[in-house]
Amino acid sequence: MSSNAQAPVPHFIRNIIEADLVNGKHTGIVTRFPPEPNGYLHVGHAKSICLNFGLALEYNGKCNLRFDDTNPEKESEEYARSIQEDVQWLGFQWDGPVRWASDYFGQLYNHAVELIKQGKAYVDDLSAEKMREYRGTLTQAGKDSPHRERSVEENLDLFVRMKNGEFADGSKVLRAKIDMASPNINMRDPAIYRIRRAHHIRTGDAWCIYPMYDYTHCISDALEGITHSLCTLEFEDHRPLYDWVLDNITIGCHPQQIEFSRLELHYTITSKRKLLQLVTEKHVSGWDDPRMPTIQGMRRRGYTPQGLREFARRIGISKSDNTVDMGVLEACIREDMEASAPRVMAVIKPLKVTITNFDEANAQSREAGFHPNHPEFGSRMVPFSREIWIEADDFAESPPEGWQRLTAGGEVRLRYSYVMRCDEVAKDASGNIKELRCSIDADTLGKNPAGRKVKGVIHWVSCAHALPAEVRLYDRLFTVPEPDADKNVDFCTYLNPASLTVAQGWAEACVKDAPPETIYQFERLGYFCTDRREHQPGGKLVFNRTVTLKDSWSKG
Ligand code: ATP
Ligand code: MG
């Protein structure tokens, strides 16, 4: 990695925290990561996780994991489990137990009663449609609901009866009484409780009213003693409401909400709802399909926690647009693997080569280290034999200018082995190349041939020794940088039909017992990871291409 890797990058949130610690506003910091368990986490969440947990680590503070579980219909245990797994896989640990907004349903209810008693909340019977109409627009003030002036007693009575299940879903809501003429629409008497008979993953059927996100979030933060509540920019306009709620209840803690920009990644999407659509419409094999920008998908593809954390560090934190090229993420992954992945040979698009002058008695094999800079990774023999596989793309009958690989009558160095000449190209009836007949120069093992230069070096494997391997090659999931930019076009229109290619290749036998999630560099081809789900050590070998060796994204 470059020398500045891992050094903290200064940003405005860090400045705020440092000022708060220096001037004594806080003696320590407490942050939280607050996902809704309504889908799998994606690369944008990874940014938020690295920020919240990273700051806590750096300033010796604490970071909570709190599920924002206020929409029972969309939430599930499966999502909650995967989110915990993802946070830990990224290398972080939350402080204390996993927390749930639903742990606070009792307190949230009591604070709602507190607001009602002060005349700061009321029960409204307007239909959703009417309520929208009364809310006004950006340029037009809203109108007071006819129920806005209900007495405290009536509101208390109605709210208790809402809780007791006396009213139909959607027939009433509890609203904060703030200001229907506020220029900020979020302050025009926002709903804070709604009636919804839905089974909740934690509280079952105990409640038929559920608190709204804005109301729940600030109170949960305060109950946990959060010092800095970091969220994405779309919540900027909600901050006055966050502050209003905490200013109008008795709670003794008022965290500071600070917004930063969301991460958007080119050629993919970062919205749980849209990722869910890809899964349910079966455009991908599941949430952990290696083409998905989910943490599970990236993990299965072979991305590493270190690489993702470095990515988060590099893209930084700010309030300005954070649309990042895939190349930045891939560079972080590549750099991490360059030093850590053992190197072996594999052939993805095999072309058979017969060595016509192979002589069992004299043909020798060489030993090769797994990494040029890491002798401690060990070594293995690279067996040579009469038949070998080479990459079909490494042979050209009529090569372009400057070709340094194999061609009819030409020579090439077999990596860790002999110099080989192609003497004959064997074709089938329709003219397709079936195999090459080549000969080796026996005097070139580990040394240059006498009297001539052979520039090209190609990888290969011995047919008798190599193991069959399924190799999955991934390309970008979409054909355009911003597939969801146009609201009138379904983003699925831009799915890349060639985002997955499955190849049947051959790999050196030394990978035979690799457990799932082992990363190799296949020399000259890229980094490959044994599949978490389908690879069987000693059995069916399945590799996912994590990333190519060079940046294939940048133009030119
Ligand atoms: P989505 O729009 O994908 O459903 P969300 O914001 O609704 O995302 P949450 O589960 O509410 O998902 O998010 C948990 C935390 O992660 C929030 O603090 C949110 O601001 C943050 N987060 C979500 N998406 C991104 C992103 N693209 N970049 C940075 N942070 C994000
Ligand atoms: Mg959200």
XYZ file of C-alpha atoms and ligand atoms in Angstrom:
588
model
C 0.000 0.000 0.000
C 1.084 3.565 -0.494
C 2.939 5.142 2.385
C 0.015 7.315 3.459
C -2.350 4.343 3.778
C -4.123 4.160 7.114
C -3.214 7.703 8.129
C -6.429 9.410 9.288
C -7.739 11.895 6.769
C -8.881 15.143 8.370
C -12.534 16.048 7.848
C -15.126 18.372 9.305
C -16.695 15.795 11.604
C -13.321 14.982 13.121
C -12.790 18.731 13.639
C -16.107 19.043 15.474
C -15.274 16.069 17.707
C -11.817 17.378 18.515
C -13.192 20.805 19.392
C -15.853 19.196 21.635
C -13.183 17.191 23.450
C -10.815 20.141 23.816
C -13.406 22.588 25.120
C -14.907 20.029 27.464
C -18.357 19.708 25.880
C -17.683 15.962 26.000
C -15.100 13.854 27.781
C -15.553 10.939 25.394
C -17.547 10.243 22.267
C -20.383 7.830 21.608
C -21.535 7.179 18.038
C -23.954 4.644 16.614
C -24.624 2.824 13.378
C -28.414 2.679 12.949
C -29.473 0.411 10.067
C -33.026 -0.569 9.383
C -33.136 -4.394 9.111
C -35.011 -4.219 5.800
C -32.287 -5.467 3.481
C -28.623 -6.334 3.240
C -26.000 -3.661 3.734
C -24.228 -2.170 0.742
C -21.021 -0.327 0.064
C -22.598 2.971 1.168
C -23.321 1.472 4.562
C -19.704 0.309 4.698
C -18.717 3.970 4.480
C -21.031 4.835 7.374
C -19.812 1.838 9.432
C -16.181 2.800 8.917
C -16.979 6.380 9.906
C -18.953 5.618 13.069
C -16.921 2.689 14.360
C -13.675 4.187 13.101
C -14.157 7.464 15.005
C -15.065 5.596 18.181
C -11.891 3.513 17.931
C -9.751 6.499 17.165
C -11.007 8.638 20.050
C -11.292 5.779 22.514
C -15.045 6.139 22.498
C -17.930 3.769 21.925
C -20.088 2.892 18.972
C -23.465 1.206 19.310
C -25.188 -0.988 16.777
C -28.848 -0.055 16.876
C -31.506 -1.449 14.620
C -34.046 1.107 13.583
C -36.913 -1.373 13.574
C -39.978 0.818 13.272
C -41.400 -0.556 9.995
C -42.433 -4.090 10.965
C -43.727 -5.128 7.539
C -40.377 -4.734 5.858
C -38.047 -6.029 8.518
C -36.734 -9.508 9.206
C -34.391 -11.498 11.443
C -32.481 -12.627 8.374
C -31.587 -9.033 7.551
C -30.696 -8.267 11.163
C -28.390 -11.311 11.328
C -26.617 -10.462 8.097
C -26.058 -6.876 9.227
C -24.356 -8.012 12.441
C -22.207 -10.435 10.474
C -21.207 -7.684 8.050
C -20.187 -5.206 10.757
C -17.992 -7.828 12.428
C -16.554 -9.021 9.151
C -15.483 -5.447 8.397
C -13.513 -5.670 11.617
C -15.661 -3.763 14.096
C -17.384 -4.587 17.352
C -20.253 -2.612 18.828
C -20.285 -1.541 22.434
C -22.427 -3.720 24.713
C -25.433 -5.618 23.379
C -27.064 -5.110 20.017
C -29.687 -2.424 20.550
C -33.095 -2.040 18.971
C -35.269 1.031 18.699
C -38.076 -1.335 19.743
C -36.330 -1.694 23.129
C -37.506 1.877 23.675
C -41.130 1.548 22.559
C -42.288 2.026 26.178
C -40.215 5.169 26.667
C -41.171 6.500 23.255
C -44.812 6.071 24.177
C -44.342 7.869 27.490
C -42.613 10.793 25.803
C -45.509 11.034 23.350
C -47.871 11.268 26.300
C -45.557 13.939 27.735
C -45.878 15.966 24.527
C -49.661 15.596 24.530
C -49.871 16.790 28.138
C -47.955 19.929 27.198
C -50.307 20.568 24.300
C -47.503 19.770 21.847
C -49.025 16.753 20.152
C -52.523 15.892 18.973
C -54.471 13.053 17.441
C -55.589 13.733 13.899
C -58.324 11.926 11.953
C -57.572 13.362 8.519
C -57.115 10.761 5.794
C -53.608 10.415 4.354
C -54.799 12.145 1.224
C -56.335 15.076 3.097
C -53.278 15.377 5.248
C -51.128 15.741 2.171
C -53.456 18.403 0.858
C -53.358 20.330 4.152
C -49.578 20.122 4.308
C -49.122 22.745 1.567
C -46.154 22.922 -0.763
C -42.668 24.351 -0.846
C -44.080 27.704 -1.882
C -47.374 27.560 -0.011
C -47.970 27.364 3.724
C -50.003 24.447 5.075
C -53.423 24.642 6.717
C -54.324 23.654 10.244
C -56.197 20.389 10.561
C -59.720 20.781 11.985
C -58.560 18.462 14.824
C -55.543 20.541 15.764
C -57.213 22.221 18.717
C -58.463 19.112 20.454
C -58.113 19.350 24.218
C -55.300 17.637 26.071
C -57.845 15.306 27.714
C -59.381 14.293 24.421
C -55.943 13.702 22.873
C -54.798 11.603 25.831
C -57.966 9.535 25.654
C -57.689 9.027 21.885
C -53.993 8.143 22.025
C -54.561 5.502 24.721
C -57.359 4.071 22.622
C -55.118 4.077 19.533
C -52.635 2.028 21.525
C -55.388 -0.288 22.761
C -56.409 -1.129 19.236
C -59.790 0.595 19.143
C -59.223 2.229 15.748
C -58.571 0.890 12.285
C -55.120 1.058 10.695
C -54.534 4.454 9.143
C -57.641 6.032 10.633
C -55.730 8.228 13.105
C -52.216 9.480 13.688
C -50.526 11.332 16.496
C -48.886 14.519 15.231
C -46.395 16.892 16.776
C -47.958 20.352 17.054
C -45.283 22.606 15.618
C -46.086 25.014 12.802
C -48.191 24.430 9.674
C -46.670 27.554 8.095
C -43.045 26.568 8.631
C -40.904 26.949 5.504
C -39.545 23.496 6.391
C -42.211 20.960 5.480
C -40.831 18.498 8.018
C -41.935 20.917 10.720
C -45.556 21.124 9.560
C -47.000 18.991 12.333
C -45.239 15.752 11.348
C -46.865 12.442 12.252
C -45.046 10.780 15.139
C -47.228 7.676 15.659
C -49.311 5.629 13.286
C -51.646 2.670 13.675
C -50.377 -0.479 11.974
C -51.430 -3.979 12.884
C -48.289 -5.758 11.835
C -46.295 -8.477 13.512
C -42.969 -7.092 14.700
C -39.810 -9.216 14.707
C -39.019 -8.229 18.310
C -42.238 -7.129 19.978
C -44.602 -9.496 18.176
C -48.161 -8.227 18.486
C -47.631 -6.205 21.657
C -48.120 -2.936 19.794
C -50.511 -1.849 17.081
C -49.102 1.692 16.993
C -45.571 2.358 15.839
C -43.462 5.517 16.234
C -42.186 7.266 13.111
C -38.513 7.285 12.233
C -37.750 10.963 12.938
C -39.387 10.823 16.339
C -37.768 7.494 17.245
C -34.278 8.250 16.102
C -33.509 11.320 18.187
C -34.989 9.817 21.352
C -33.084 6.540 20.855
C -29.884 8.540 20.387
C -30.540 10.503 23.556
C -31.411 7.406 25.606
C -28.084 5.870 24.582
C -26.103 9.007 25.387
C -24.919 9.390 21.795
C -22.702 12.477 21.479
C -22.503 12.764 17.689
C -25.336 11.405 15.568
C -23.902 11.063 12.076
C -26.245 10.610 9.157
C -26.463 11.254 5.442
C -27.349 14.605 3.902
C -30.976 13.851 3.116
C -31.610 14.239 6.857
C -30.355 17.813 6.963
C -33.915 19.161 6.643
C -35.001 16.808 9.412
C -32.511 18.197 11.924
C -34.891 20.936 13.175
C -37.367 18.184 14.026
C -34.647 16.088 15.695
C -33.848 19.108 17.856
C -37.484 20.086 18.450
C -38.403 16.683 19.857
C -35.439 16.625 22.248
C -36.042 20.238 23.295
C -39.658 19.491 24.172
C -39.361 16.344 26.287
C -37.568 15.652 29.569
C -34.605 13.504 28.620
C -31.363 15.171 29.743
C -29.268 14.456 26.661
C -29.175 16.210 23.334
C -26.890 14.609 20.746
C -25.681 16.704 17.842
C -26.862 15.534 14.439
C -24.229 16.009 11.748
C -24.819 15.193 8.084
C -22.341 13.997 5.455
C -22.815 13.041 1.819
C -23.853 9.571 0.721
C -21.516 7.421 -1.255
C -22.668 6.695 -4.796
C -20.654 4.300 -6.911
C -20.636 4.432 -10.694
C -22.035 1.476 -12.656
C -23.932 0.189 -9.662
C -26.713 1.224 -7.306
C -26.735 1.933 -3.586
C -30.328 1.646 -2.524
C -31.621 -1.304 -0.541
C -34.983 -1.072 -2.233
C -33.476 -1.341 -5.702
C -31.063 -4.063 -4.650
C -34.074 -5.971 -3.341
C -35.687 -5.589 -6.758
C -32.610 -7.155 -8.401
C -32.955 -10.110 -6.033
C -36.719 -10.596 -6.259
C -36.764 -10.258 -10.043
C -33.872 -12.735 -10.175
C -31.509 -10.526 -12.155
C -28.851 -11.794 -9.757
C -28.567 -15.050 -7.829
C -29.197 -13.436 -4.440
C -28.108 -10.672 -2.063
C -24.629 -12.192 -2.015
C -24.221 -12.499 -5.769
C -20.614 -11.385 -6.343
C -21.832 -8.673 -8.739
C -23.883 -7.018 -6.008
C -22.483 -3.962 -4.197
C -23.720 -5.503 -0.949
C -21.143 -6.266 1.717
C -22.101 -9.944 1.362
C -21.688 -9.764 -2.405
C -18.345 -8.004 -2.223
C -17.170 -10.499 0.381
C -18.154 -13.441 -1.779
C -16.387 -11.872 -4.702
C -13.196 -11.716 -2.650
C -13.052 -8.090 -1.519
C -11.272 -7.839 1.816
C -12.216 -5.899 4.968
C -8.837 -4.152 4.829
C -9.428 -3.118 1.223
C -12.904 -1.778 2.003
C -11.691 0.136 5.046
C -8.916 1.676 2.983
C -11.522 2.636 0.368
C -13.610 4.385 3.024
C -10.523 6.219 4.213
C -9.587 7.327 0.707
C -12.984 8.638 -0.373
C -13.160 10.751 2.793
C -16.063 12.498 4.463
C -17.579 15.755 3.298
C -20.844 17.444 2.455
C -20.197 17.556 -1.263
C -21.157 15.015 -3.880
C -19.450 11.682 -3.261
C -19.875 9.833 -6.538
C -16.899 7.571 -6.903
C -15.539 5.559 -9.770
C -15.415 1.804 -9.369
C -11.719 2.047 -10.193
C -11.034 3.652 -6.797
C -12.585 0.714 -4.966
C -10.849 -1.835 -7.169
C -7.490 -0.136 -6.681
C -7.847 -0.496 -2.896
C -8.698 -4.181 -3.233
C -5.880 -4.798 -5.690
C -3.310 -3.077 -3.516
C -4.333 -5.128 -0.526
C -4.030 -8.372 -2.485
C -0.828 -7.586 -4.245
C 1.165 -8.172 -1.113
C -1.016 -10.805 0.510
C -2.214 -13.231 -2.173
C -0.090 -16.258 -3.123
C 0.566 -16.489 -6.863
C -0.168 -19.577 -8.896
C -0.924 -20.388 -12.517
C -4.307 -21.184 -13.983
C -5.623 -21.214 -17.525
C -9.119 -19.865 -18.113
C -9.550 -20.325 -21.864
C -7.508 -23.467 -22.466
C -5.650 -24.354 -25.672
C -3.949 -27.740 -25.743
C -0.222 -27.876 -26.511
C 1.661 -31.116 -27.179
C 5.389 -31.008 -26.607
C 6.660 -33.217 -29.424
C 10.201 -33.541 -28.137
C 9.155 -34.203 -24.539
C 11.481 -36.757 -23.067
C 10.339 -38.219 -19.765
C 13.865 -38.997 -18.709
C 15.175 -35.487 -19.152
C 12.247 -33.097 -18.776
C 12.615 -31.275 -15.535
C 10.272 -29.306 -13.369
C 11.169 -26.280 -11.332
C 10.227 -25.103 -7.921
C 8.498 -21.734 -7.710
C 7.828 -19.478 -4.722
C 4.264 -18.358 -4.025
C 5.241 -14.712 -3.822
C 8.360 -12.911 -5.046
C 8.553 -10.701 -1.942
C 7.387 -13.225 0.618
C 9.603 -16.325 0.774
C 7.720 -17.270 3.948
C 4.649 -18.036 1.779
C 6.586 -21.158 0.713
C 6.901 -22.791 -2.694
C 5.742 -25.731 -4.779
C 6.966 -27.757 -7.760
C 5.532 -26.665 -11.104
C 5.362 -29.989 -12.965
C 6.095 -30.107 -16.673
C 4.713 -32.831 -18.938
C 4.036 -33.845 -22.539
C 0.721 -32.011 -22.721
C 0.091 -28.584 -21.322
C -2.701 -26.014 -21.404
C -1.950 -22.471 -22.405
C -4.309 -19.498 -22.624
C -5.942 -19.440 -26.078
C -5.449 -15.671 -26.138
C -1.703 -16.127 -25.806
C -1.504 -17.614 -29.304
C -2.121 -15.729 -32.532
C -1.692 -17.164 -35.989
C -1.477 -13.732 -37.536
C -0.328 -11.593 -34.666
C -0.732 -7.838 -34.506
C 2.311 -5.570 -34.542
C 4.406 -5.836 -31.416
C 3.031 -9.254 -30.374
C 5.306 -10.877 -27.808
C 3.396 -14.026 -27.101
C 3.208 -17.246 -29.073
C 2.746 -17.414 -32.831
C 3.317 -20.077 -35.481
C 7.053 -20.595 -35.765
C 7.721 -18.255 -32.850
C 9.159 -18.796 -29.408
C 7.946 -17.945 -25.954
C 9.081 -18.629 -22.399
C 6.819 -20.853 -20.329
C 6.772 -19.280 -16.880
C 9.053 -21.244 -14.487
C 9.986 -23.590 -17.351
C 11.467 -23.925 -20.806
C 11.477 -21.787 -23.908
C 9.036 -23.352 -26.358
C 8.610 -23.005 -30.125
C 5.364 -23.541 -31.990
C 6.046 -25.870 -34.912
C 2.567 -26.736 -36.091
C -1.023 -25.577 -35.722
C -3.560 -28.413 -35.826
C -7.088 -27.511 -36.929
C -10.407 -29.273 -37.147
C -12.525 -29.623 -40.306
C -14.045 -26.164 -39.897
C -10.687 -24.506 -39.457
C -10.758 -23.966 -35.687
C -7.473 -24.387 -33.893
C -7.545 -27.708 -32.044
C -4.079 -27.822 -30.611
C -0.516 -26.669 -31.067
C 2.439 -28.920 -31.591
C 5.492 -27.378 -30.019
C 9.026 -28.248 -29.048
C 11.145 -27.052 -26.165
C 14.736 -25.978 -26.084
C 16.102 -28.332 -23.420
C 18.882 -25.934 -22.637
C 16.656 -23.108 -21.372
C 15.427 -24.258 -17.968
C 16.253 -21.378 -15.665
C 18.537 -19.730 -18.192
C 18.356 -17.660 -21.348
C 18.717 -19.368 -24.700
C 22.104 -18.959 -26.332
C 22.354 -16.479 -29.180
C 18.781 -15.118 -29.246
C 16.318 -13.163 -27.146
C 12.909 -14.511 -26.147
C 10.838 -11.690 -24.719
C 7.379 -13.109 -24.094
C 6.509 -15.126 -21.001
C 3.191 -16.967 -20.773
C 1.487 -18.978 -18.056
C 0.461 -22.596 -18.510
C -0.405 -25.736 -16.557
C 0.399 -29.390 -17.077
C -2.616 -31.321 -18.367
C -1.671 -34.386 -16.356
C -1.431 -32.470 -13.095
C -3.831 -29.526 -13.309
C -7.273 -29.619 -11.713
C -10.465 -28.564 -13.468
C -11.821 -25.332 -12.056
C -14.954 -23.336 -12.690
C -13.961 -19.718 -13.005
C -16.579 -16.982 -12.800
C -15.633 -13.772 -14.516
C -17.498 -10.656 -13.474
C -17.954 -7.426 -15.306
C -19.810 -4.303 -14.234
C -23.464 -4.943 -13.397
C -24.799 -2.015 -15.436
C -23.857 -0.579 -18.797
C -24.193 3.071 -17.755
C -22.524 4.967 -14.872
C -25.791 6.078 -13.243
C -28.441 3.454 -13.986
C -31.015 5.052 -11.677
C -30.502 8.668 -12.745
C -33.683 8.831 -14.828
C -36.786 8.278 -12.719
C -38.833 7.426 -15.791
C -36.644 4.508 -16.832
C -36.468 1.282 -14.860
C -32.798 0.905 -13.890
C -33.013 -2.795 -14.821
C -33.085 -1.691 -18.470
C -29.387 -0.963 -18.089
C -28.329 -4.338 -16.705
C -25.196 -5.602 -18.421
C -26.068 -8.927 -20.096
C -22.381 -9.881 -20.000
C -21.857 -9.193 -16.296
C -21.161 -12.877 -15.640
C -19.187 -15.322 -17.783
C -18.541 -18.820 -16.529
C -15.354 -20.457 -17.805
C -14.129 -24.021 -17.394
C -10.427 -23.748 -16.786
C -7.517 -25.542 -15.188
C -5.538 -24.622 -12.103
C -2.298 -25.835 -10.609
C -2.836 -28.787 -8.278
C -1.488 -26.849 -5.289
C -4.864 -25.073 -4.911
C -6.638 -28.389 -4.371
C -7.367 -28.067 -0.659
C -7.851 -24.313 -0.472
C -10.735 -23.545 1.882
C -13.545 -21.232 0.769
C -12.604 -17.540 0.717
C -8.973 -18.148 -0.197
C -7.497 -15.543 -2.490
C -4.911 -16.256 -5.168
C -3.319 -14.272 -7.853
C -3.586 -16.264 -11.073
C -0.492 -14.993 -12.783
C -1.186 -12.560 -15.600
C -4.969 -12.896 -15.093
C -5.998 -11.249 -11.853
C -7.049 -12.021 -8.295
C -9.435 -14.895 -7.697
C -11.235 -16.058 -4.589
C -12.606 -19.516 -3.862
C -16.374 -19.222 -3.647
C -17.878 -19.128 -0.147
C -20.888 -21.205 -1.106
C -20.010 -23.621 -3.877
C -16.287 -24.246 -3.766
C -15.384 -27.613 -2.251
C -11.844 -28.126 -0.979
C -10.560 -31.339 -2.572
C -13.687 -31.444 -4.768
C -15.324 -29.057 -7.204
C -13.167 -25.954 -7.410
C -15.011 -22.679 -7.955
C -13.211 -19.371 -8.287
C -14.630 -15.855 -8.513
C -12.581 -13.245 -10.247
C -12.254 -10.543 -7.639
C -10.432 -7.987 -9.728
C -8.165 -7.911 -12.754
C -4.476 -7.099 -12.402
C -4.723 -3.764 -14.105
C -7.346 -1.105 -14.023
C -9.619 -2.032 -16.897
C -12.031 0.773 -16.045
C -10.024 3.850 -16.793
C -10.231 4.913 -20.398
C -7.522 4.271 -22.931
P -31.038 2.737 1.545
O -31.400 4.035 0.884
O -30.050 1.925 0.795
O -32.213 1.935 1.982
P -30.898 3.780 4.124
O -30.294 5.069 4.448
O -32.355 3.777 4.107
O -30.256 3.182 2.825
P -30.373 2.657 6.669
O -30.449 1.241 7.092
O -31.349 3.614 7.225
O -30.446 2.643 5.101
O -28.904 3.216 6.850
C -28.120 3.044 7.997
C -27.073 4.110 8.020
O -26.254 4.036 6.858
C -27.682 5.496 8.032
O -27.003 6.282 8.975
C -27.483 5.989 6.635
O -27.381 7.368 6.600
C -26.180 5.292 6.225
N -26.130 5.132 4.771
C -27.045 4.553 3.981
N -26.706 4.633 2.683
C -25.515 5.276 2.645
C -24.633 5.694 1.593
N -24.908 5.437 0.308
N -23.500 6.338 1.933
C -23.213 6.593 3.213
N -23.986 6.234 4.248
C -25.138 5.592 3.979
Mg -33.009 4.834 6.080
